[in-house]
Short mmCIF file of C-alpha atoms in Angstrom, two decimals:
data_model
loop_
_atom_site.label_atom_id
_atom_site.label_comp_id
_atom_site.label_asym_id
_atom_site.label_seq_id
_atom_site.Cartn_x
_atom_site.Cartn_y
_atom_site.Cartn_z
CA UNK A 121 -42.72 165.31 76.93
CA UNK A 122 -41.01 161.98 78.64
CA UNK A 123 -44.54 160.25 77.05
CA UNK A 124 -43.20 161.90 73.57
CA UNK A 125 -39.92 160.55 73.57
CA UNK A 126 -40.58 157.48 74.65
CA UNK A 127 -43.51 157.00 71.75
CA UNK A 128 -40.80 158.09 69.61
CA UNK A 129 -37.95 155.85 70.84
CA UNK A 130 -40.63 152.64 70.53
CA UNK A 131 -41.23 153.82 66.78
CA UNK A 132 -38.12 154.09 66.02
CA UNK A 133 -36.75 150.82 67.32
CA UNK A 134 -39.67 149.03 65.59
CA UNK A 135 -38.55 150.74 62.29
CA UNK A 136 -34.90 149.06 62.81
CA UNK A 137 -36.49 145.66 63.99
CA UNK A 138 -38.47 146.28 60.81
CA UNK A 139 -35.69 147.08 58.38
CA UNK A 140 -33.34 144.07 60.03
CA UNK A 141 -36.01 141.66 59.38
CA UNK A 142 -36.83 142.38 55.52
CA UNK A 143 -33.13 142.85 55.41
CA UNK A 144 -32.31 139.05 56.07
CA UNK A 145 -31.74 136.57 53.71
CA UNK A 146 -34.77 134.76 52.85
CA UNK A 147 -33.81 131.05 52.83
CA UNK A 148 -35.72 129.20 50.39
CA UNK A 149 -35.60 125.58 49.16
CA UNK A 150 -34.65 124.95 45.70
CA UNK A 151 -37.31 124.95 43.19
CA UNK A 152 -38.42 122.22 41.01
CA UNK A 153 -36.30 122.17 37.68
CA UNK A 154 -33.56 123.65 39.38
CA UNK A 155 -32.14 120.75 40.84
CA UNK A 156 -28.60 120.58 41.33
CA UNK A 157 -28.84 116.58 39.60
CA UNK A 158 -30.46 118.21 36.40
CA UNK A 159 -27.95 120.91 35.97
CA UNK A 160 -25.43 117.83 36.48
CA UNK A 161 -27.25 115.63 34.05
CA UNK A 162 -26.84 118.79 31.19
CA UNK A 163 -23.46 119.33 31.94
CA UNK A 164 -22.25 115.63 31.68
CA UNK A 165 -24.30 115.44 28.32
CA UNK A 166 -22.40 118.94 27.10
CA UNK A 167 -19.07 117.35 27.81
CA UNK A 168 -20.10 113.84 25.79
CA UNK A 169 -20.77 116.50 23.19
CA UNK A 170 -17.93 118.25 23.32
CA UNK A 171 -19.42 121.68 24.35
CA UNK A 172 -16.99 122.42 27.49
CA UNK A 173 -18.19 126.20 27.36
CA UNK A 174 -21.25 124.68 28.34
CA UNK A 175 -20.29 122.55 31.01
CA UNK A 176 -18.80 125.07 32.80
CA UNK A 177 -22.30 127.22 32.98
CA UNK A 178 -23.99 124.10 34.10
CA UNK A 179 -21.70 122.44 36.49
CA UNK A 180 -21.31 126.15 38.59
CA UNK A 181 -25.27 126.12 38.27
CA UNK A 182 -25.34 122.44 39.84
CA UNK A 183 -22.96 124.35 42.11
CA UNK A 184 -24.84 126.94 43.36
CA UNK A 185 -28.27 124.50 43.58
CA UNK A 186 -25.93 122.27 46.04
CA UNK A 187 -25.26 125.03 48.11
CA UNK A 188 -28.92 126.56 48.06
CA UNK A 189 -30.47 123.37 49.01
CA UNK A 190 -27.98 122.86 51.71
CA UNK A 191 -28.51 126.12 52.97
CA UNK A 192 -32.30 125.64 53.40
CA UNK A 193 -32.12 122.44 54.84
CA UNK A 194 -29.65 123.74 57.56
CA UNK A 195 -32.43 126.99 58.12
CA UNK A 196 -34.82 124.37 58.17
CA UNK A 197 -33.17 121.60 60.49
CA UNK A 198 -32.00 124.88 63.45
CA UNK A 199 -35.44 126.10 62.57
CA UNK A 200 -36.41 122.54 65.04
CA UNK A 201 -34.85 123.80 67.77
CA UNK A 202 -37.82 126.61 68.40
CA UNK A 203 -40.00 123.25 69.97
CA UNK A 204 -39.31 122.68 73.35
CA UNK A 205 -40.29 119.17 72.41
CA UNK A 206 -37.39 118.60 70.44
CA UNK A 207 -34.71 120.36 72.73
CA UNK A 208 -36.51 117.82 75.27
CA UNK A 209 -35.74 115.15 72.71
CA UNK A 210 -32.16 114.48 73.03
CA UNK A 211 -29.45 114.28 70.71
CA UNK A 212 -30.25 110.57 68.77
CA UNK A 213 -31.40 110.66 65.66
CA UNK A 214 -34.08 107.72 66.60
CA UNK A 215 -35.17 110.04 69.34
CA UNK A 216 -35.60 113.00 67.43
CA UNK A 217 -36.65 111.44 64.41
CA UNK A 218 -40.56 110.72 65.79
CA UNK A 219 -40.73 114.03 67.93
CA UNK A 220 -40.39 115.88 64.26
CA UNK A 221 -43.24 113.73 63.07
CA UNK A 222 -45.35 114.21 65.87
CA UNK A 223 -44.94 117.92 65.68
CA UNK A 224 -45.54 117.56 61.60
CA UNK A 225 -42.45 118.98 60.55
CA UNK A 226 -42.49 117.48 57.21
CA UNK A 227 -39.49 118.94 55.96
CA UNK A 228 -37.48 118.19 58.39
CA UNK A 229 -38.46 114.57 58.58
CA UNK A 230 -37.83 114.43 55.29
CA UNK A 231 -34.36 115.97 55.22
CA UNK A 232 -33.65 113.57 58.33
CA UNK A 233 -34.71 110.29 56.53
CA UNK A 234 -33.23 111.42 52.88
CA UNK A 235 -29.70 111.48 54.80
CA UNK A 236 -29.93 108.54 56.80
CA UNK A 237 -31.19 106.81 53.75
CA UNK A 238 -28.14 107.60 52.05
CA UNK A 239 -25.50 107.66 54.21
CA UNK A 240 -27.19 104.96 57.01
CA UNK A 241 -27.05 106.43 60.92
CA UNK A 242 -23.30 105.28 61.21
CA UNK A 243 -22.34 107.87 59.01
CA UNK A 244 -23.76 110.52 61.50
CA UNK A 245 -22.99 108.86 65.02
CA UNK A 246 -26.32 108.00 65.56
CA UNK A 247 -26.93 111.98 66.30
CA UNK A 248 -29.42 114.62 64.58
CA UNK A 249 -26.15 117.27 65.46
CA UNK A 250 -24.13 115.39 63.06
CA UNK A 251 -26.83 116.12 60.44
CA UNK A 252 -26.49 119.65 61.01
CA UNK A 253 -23.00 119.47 61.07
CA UNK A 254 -22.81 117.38 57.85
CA UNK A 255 -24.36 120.30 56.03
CA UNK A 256 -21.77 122.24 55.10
CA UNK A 257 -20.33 119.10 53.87
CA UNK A 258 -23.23 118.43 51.56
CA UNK A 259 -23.19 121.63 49.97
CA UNK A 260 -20.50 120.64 48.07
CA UNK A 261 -20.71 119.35 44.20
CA UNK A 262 -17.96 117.29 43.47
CA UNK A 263 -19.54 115.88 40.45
CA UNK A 264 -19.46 119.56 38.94
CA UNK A 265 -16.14 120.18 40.26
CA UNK A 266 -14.84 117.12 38.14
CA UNK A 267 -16.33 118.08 34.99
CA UNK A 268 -15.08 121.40 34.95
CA UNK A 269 -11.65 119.95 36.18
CA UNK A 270 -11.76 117.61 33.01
CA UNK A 271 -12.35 120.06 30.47
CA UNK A 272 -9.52 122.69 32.17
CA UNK A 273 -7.04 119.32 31.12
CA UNK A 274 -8.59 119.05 27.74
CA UNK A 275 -7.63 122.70 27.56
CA UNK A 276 -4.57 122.10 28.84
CA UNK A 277 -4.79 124.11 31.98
CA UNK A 278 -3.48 121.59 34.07
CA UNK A 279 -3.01 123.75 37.27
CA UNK A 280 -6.87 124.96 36.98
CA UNK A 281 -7.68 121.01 36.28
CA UNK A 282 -6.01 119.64 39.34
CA UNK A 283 -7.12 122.11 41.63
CA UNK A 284 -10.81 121.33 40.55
CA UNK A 285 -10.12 117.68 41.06
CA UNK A 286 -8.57 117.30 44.16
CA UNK A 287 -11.62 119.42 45.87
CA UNK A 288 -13.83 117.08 44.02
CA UNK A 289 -12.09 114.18 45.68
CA UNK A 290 -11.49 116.22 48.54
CA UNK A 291 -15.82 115.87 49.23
CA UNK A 292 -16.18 112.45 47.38
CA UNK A 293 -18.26 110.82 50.45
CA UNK A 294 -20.94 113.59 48.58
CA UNK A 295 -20.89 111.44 45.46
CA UNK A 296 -24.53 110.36 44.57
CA UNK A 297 -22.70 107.46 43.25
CA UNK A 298 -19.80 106.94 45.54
CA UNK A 299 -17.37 104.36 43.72
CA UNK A 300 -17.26 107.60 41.25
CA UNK A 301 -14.40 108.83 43.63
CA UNK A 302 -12.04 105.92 41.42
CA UNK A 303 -12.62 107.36 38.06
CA UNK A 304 -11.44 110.90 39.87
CA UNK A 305 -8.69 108.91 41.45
CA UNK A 306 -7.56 107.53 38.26
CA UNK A 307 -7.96 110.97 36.03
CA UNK A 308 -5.63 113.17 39.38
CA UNK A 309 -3.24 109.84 38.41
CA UNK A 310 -3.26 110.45 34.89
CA UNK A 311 -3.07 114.41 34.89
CA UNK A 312 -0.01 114.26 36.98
CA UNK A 313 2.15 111.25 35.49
CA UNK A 314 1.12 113.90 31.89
CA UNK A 315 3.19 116.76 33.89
CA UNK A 316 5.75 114.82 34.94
CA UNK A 317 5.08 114.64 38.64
CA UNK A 318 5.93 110.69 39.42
CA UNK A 319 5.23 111.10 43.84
CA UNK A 320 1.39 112.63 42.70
CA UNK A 321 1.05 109.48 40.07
CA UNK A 322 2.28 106.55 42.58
CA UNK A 323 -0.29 108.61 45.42
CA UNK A 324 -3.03 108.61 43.63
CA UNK A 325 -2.93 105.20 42.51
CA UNK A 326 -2.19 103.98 46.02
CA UNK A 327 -5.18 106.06 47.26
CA UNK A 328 -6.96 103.82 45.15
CA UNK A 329 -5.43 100.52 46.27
CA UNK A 330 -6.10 101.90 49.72
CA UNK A 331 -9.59 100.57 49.32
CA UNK A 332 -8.12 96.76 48.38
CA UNK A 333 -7.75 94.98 51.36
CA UNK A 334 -5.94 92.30 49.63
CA UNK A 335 -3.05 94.80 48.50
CA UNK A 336 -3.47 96.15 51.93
CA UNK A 337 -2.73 92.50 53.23
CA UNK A 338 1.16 92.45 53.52
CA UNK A 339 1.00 89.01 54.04
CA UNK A 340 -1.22 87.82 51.51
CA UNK A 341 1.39 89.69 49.05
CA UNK A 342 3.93 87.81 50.66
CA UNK A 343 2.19 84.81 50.28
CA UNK A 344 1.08 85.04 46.18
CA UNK A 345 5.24 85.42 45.26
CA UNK A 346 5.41 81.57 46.79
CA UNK A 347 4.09 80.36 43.66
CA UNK A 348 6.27 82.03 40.65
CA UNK A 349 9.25 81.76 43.02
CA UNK A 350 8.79 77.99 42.25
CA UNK A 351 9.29 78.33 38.68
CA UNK A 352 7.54 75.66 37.01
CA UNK A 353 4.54 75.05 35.08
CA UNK A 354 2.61 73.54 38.10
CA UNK A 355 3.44 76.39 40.07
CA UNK A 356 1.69 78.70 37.37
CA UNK A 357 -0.99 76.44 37.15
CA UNK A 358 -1.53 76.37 41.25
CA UNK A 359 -1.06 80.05 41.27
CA UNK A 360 -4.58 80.68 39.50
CA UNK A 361 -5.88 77.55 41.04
CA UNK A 362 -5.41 78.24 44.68
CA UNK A 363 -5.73 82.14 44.93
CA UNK A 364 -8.71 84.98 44.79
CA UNK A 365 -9.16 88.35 45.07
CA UNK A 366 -12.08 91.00 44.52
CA UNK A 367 -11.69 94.30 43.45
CA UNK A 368 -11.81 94.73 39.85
CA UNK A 369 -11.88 98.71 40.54
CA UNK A 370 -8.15 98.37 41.52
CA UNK A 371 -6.98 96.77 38.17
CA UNK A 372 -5.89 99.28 36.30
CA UNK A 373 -4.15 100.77 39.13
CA UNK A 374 -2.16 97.59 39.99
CA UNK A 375 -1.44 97.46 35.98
CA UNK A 376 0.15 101.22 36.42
CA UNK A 377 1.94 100.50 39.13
CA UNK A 378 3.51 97.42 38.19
CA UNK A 379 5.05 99.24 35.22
CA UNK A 380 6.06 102.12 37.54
CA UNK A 381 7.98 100.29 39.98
CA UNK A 382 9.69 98.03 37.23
CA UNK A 383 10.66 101.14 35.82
CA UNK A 384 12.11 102.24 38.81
CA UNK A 385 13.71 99.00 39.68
CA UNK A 386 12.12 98.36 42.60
CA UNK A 387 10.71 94.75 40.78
CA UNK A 388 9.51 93.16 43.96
CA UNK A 389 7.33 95.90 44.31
CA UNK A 390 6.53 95.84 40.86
CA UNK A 391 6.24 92.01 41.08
CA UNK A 392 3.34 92.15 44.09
CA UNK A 393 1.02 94.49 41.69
CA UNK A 394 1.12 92.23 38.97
CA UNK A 395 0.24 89.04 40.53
CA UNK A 396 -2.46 91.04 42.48
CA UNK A 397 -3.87 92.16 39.67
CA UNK A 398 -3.41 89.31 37.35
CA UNK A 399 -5.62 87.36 40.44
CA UNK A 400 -7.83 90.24 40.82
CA UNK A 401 -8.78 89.50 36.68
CA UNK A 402 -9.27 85.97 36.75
CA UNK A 403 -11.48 86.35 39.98
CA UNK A 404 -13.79 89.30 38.00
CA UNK A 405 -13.77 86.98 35.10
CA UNK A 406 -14.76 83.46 36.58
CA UNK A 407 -17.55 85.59 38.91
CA UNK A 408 -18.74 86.93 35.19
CA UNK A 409 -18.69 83.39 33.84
CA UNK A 410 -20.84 81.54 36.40
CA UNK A 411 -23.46 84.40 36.14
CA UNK A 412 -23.34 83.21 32.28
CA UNK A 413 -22.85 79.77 32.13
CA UNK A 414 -24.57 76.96 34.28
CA UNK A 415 -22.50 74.67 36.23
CA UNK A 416 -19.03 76.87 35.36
CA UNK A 417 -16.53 76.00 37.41
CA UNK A 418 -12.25 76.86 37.20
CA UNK A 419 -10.41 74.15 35.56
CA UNK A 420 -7.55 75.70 34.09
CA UNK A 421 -6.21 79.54 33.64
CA UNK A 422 -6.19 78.04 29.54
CA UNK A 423 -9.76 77.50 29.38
CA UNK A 424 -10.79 80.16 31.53
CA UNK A 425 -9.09 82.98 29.02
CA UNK A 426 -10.29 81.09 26.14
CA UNK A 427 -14.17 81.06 27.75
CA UNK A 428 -13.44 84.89 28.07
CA UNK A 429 -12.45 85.38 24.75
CA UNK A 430 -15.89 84.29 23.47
CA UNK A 431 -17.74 87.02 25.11
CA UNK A 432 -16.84 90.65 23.11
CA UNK A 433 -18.08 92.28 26.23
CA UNK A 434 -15.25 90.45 28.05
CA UNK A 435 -12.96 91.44 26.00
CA UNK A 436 -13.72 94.61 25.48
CA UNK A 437 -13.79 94.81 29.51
CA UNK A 438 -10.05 93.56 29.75
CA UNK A 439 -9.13 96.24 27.02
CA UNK A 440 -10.12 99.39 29.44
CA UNK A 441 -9.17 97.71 32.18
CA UNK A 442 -5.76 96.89 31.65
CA UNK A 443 -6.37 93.06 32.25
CA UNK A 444 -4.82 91.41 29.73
CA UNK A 445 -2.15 93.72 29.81
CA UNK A 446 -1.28 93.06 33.66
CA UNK A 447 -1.02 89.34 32.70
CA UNK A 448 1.15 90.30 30.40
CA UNK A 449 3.25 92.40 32.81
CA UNK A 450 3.18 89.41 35.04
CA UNK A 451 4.53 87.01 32.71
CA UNK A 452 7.32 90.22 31.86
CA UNK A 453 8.03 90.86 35.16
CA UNK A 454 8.59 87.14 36.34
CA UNK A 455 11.05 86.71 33.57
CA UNK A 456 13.01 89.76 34.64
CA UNK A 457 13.44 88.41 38.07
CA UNK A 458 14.76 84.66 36.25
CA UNK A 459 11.32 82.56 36.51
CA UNK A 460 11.68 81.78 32.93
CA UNK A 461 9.17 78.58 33.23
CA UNK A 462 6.38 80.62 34.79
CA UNK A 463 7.22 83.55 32.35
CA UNK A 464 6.87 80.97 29.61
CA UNK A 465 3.42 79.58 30.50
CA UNK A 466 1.69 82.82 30.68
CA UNK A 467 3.28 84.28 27.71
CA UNK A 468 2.03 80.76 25.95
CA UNK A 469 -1.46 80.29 27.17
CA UNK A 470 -1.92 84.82 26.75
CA UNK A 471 -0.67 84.15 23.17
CA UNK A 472 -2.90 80.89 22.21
CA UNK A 473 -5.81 82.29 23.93
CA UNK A 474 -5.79 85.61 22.83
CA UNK A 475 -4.17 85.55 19.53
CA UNK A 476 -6.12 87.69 17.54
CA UNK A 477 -5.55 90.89 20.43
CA UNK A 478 -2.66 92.95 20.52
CA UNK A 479 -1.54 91.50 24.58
CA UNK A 480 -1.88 88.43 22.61
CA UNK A 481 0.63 89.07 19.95
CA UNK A 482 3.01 90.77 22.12
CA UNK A 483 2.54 87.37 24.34
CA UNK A 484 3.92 85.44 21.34
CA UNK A 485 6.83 87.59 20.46
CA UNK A 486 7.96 87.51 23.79
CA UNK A 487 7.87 83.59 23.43
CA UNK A 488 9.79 83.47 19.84
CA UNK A 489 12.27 86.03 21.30
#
């Protein structure tokens, strides 16, 4: 009888076993086609179209690819641990890294060097743990999550569109392209200066200008006001002459700000962004020039605007990036604060050099007024 029950009592718990193992999730990787890049790739092309019912299918199926694929990589990264070889191994990535190809885990290796590639063994400590870790992270798609916040603003459902594009920003280190994280910067900027809220505008745009270590520089800022302060035509002339500064991304943000903070009176302020960013432009340009032109060097902020103005790409460059316009708001602002000179020259050498543009025109009836 004992014999009975226990035959039963095996059966039975090899009937649960049974039932809890077909009962698990079976992790699998994502299939070919379904890739959360292609899903991406239709969604962007939907919104250029103007289908935004569209987008939103494809950007939640990028979604759910992102998190798929990060789920099966996770499954198949703890999956590593069953080799006593690679508990033996350690914790580095360069010491785990050949046990997995000894053992021929392909996938593995492959998940290992795809993320190193990418994000370089800094980005992890140097440890295969902060791969695992990391994959919770990567299951995120801000790229989807900023479409579908840009058509919820086109639809005017600003509340929906913000929410969507902080978490997109929120996981921008995920970006497969990460200077992307600007253009999200720039469109949270713009959604919230639409609704009125001026502290989510100026933090945006400074979340931007974070990146800038010249804006960053409180000295250097201190240092580029030297110049105007002098008020004379040499001192404009110097100003372009003796000072550089990367970071074209940051243009259009200095351009915002500069109007913000003249706005709101605080013209110093306002003062710093525009000479940043009026530097920042001729730097971009004279890098573009000697790419073009052999032997180009700076002789004058004149000639350098007029070179520009014979390359429509240039132009057209300076139009969606606010850089003709910031030149003009440095010429505006320095007049407000009584550097009439300095004003002067820009206004004149904006207006002769870029006559036929609109910062151009407004350059010259600043001078006849």
């Amino acid at each position: 009888m004992k014999h009975y029950i226990k035959s039963i009592f095996a059966v039975l718990v090899l009937f649960f076993l049974a039932i809890q193992c077909f009962s698990q999730e079976i992790v699998r990787n994502v299939p070919k086609g379904e890739e959360a890049w292609r899903y991406l790739l239709k969604a962007q092309n939907a919104f250029d179209s103007g289908n935004y019912s569209d987008v939103i299918v494809y950007a939640e199926k990028a979604k759910s690819s992102a998190r798929q694929k990060a789920k099966w990589e996770l499954y198949t990264l703890d999956n590593t641990f069953k080799k006593q070889k690679v508990r033996n191994a350690g914790d580095k990535i360069d010491d785990v890294l050949p046990v997995l190809k000894e053992l021929e885990l392909k996938d593995a290796v492959e998940i290992v060097e795809r993320r190193v590639a990418q994000k370089g063994r800094k980005y992890f400590d140097g440890k295969f743990s902060k791969i695992i870790e990391k994959e919770d992270y990567f299951s995120q798609c801000p790229e989807a999550d900023f479409l579908i916040g840009k058509v919820y603003k086109i639809e005017g459902e600003f509340s929906l569109a913000g929410s969507y594009m902080e978490q997109a920003y929120a996981y921008w280190e995920n970006l497969d392209v990460p200077e992307q994280k600007y253009d999200i910067l720039y469109e949270l900027a713009f959604l919230f200066y639409d609704i009125g809220d001026d502290e989510k505008f100026e933090s945006y745009l400074l979340l931007i200008l974070k990146d800038n270590p010249y804006f960053t520089d409180a000295g250097f800022l201190k240092g580029l006001l030297r110049l105007p302060n002098k008020d004379s035509r040499e001192a404009m002339e110097n100003f372009f002459k003796l000072y550089r500064a990367e970071g074209a991304f940051s243009i259009k943000a200095l351009s915002l700000l500069s109007e913000y903070y003249m706005k709101n009176g605080e013209i110093e302020k306002a003062m710093e962004c525009a000479a940043l960013g009026s530097l920042t432009v001729v730097t971009k340009i004279e890098n573009t020039l000697m790419e073009r032109t052999h032997d180009y060097s700076y002789t004058s902020f004149a000639r350098l605007l007029n070179d520009a103005a014979s390359f429509p790409d240039i132009i057209e460059w300076g139009n969606s990036n606010d850089a003709w316009k910031i030149i003009y708001n440095f010429g505006d602002i320095s007049a407000s604060m009584g550097k009439l000179i300095f004003a002067r020259e820009i206004f004149s050498i904006l207006s002769s050099c870029h006559k036929d543009y609109y910062w151009g025109r407004r350059a010259a009836q600043r001078l006849i007024n």
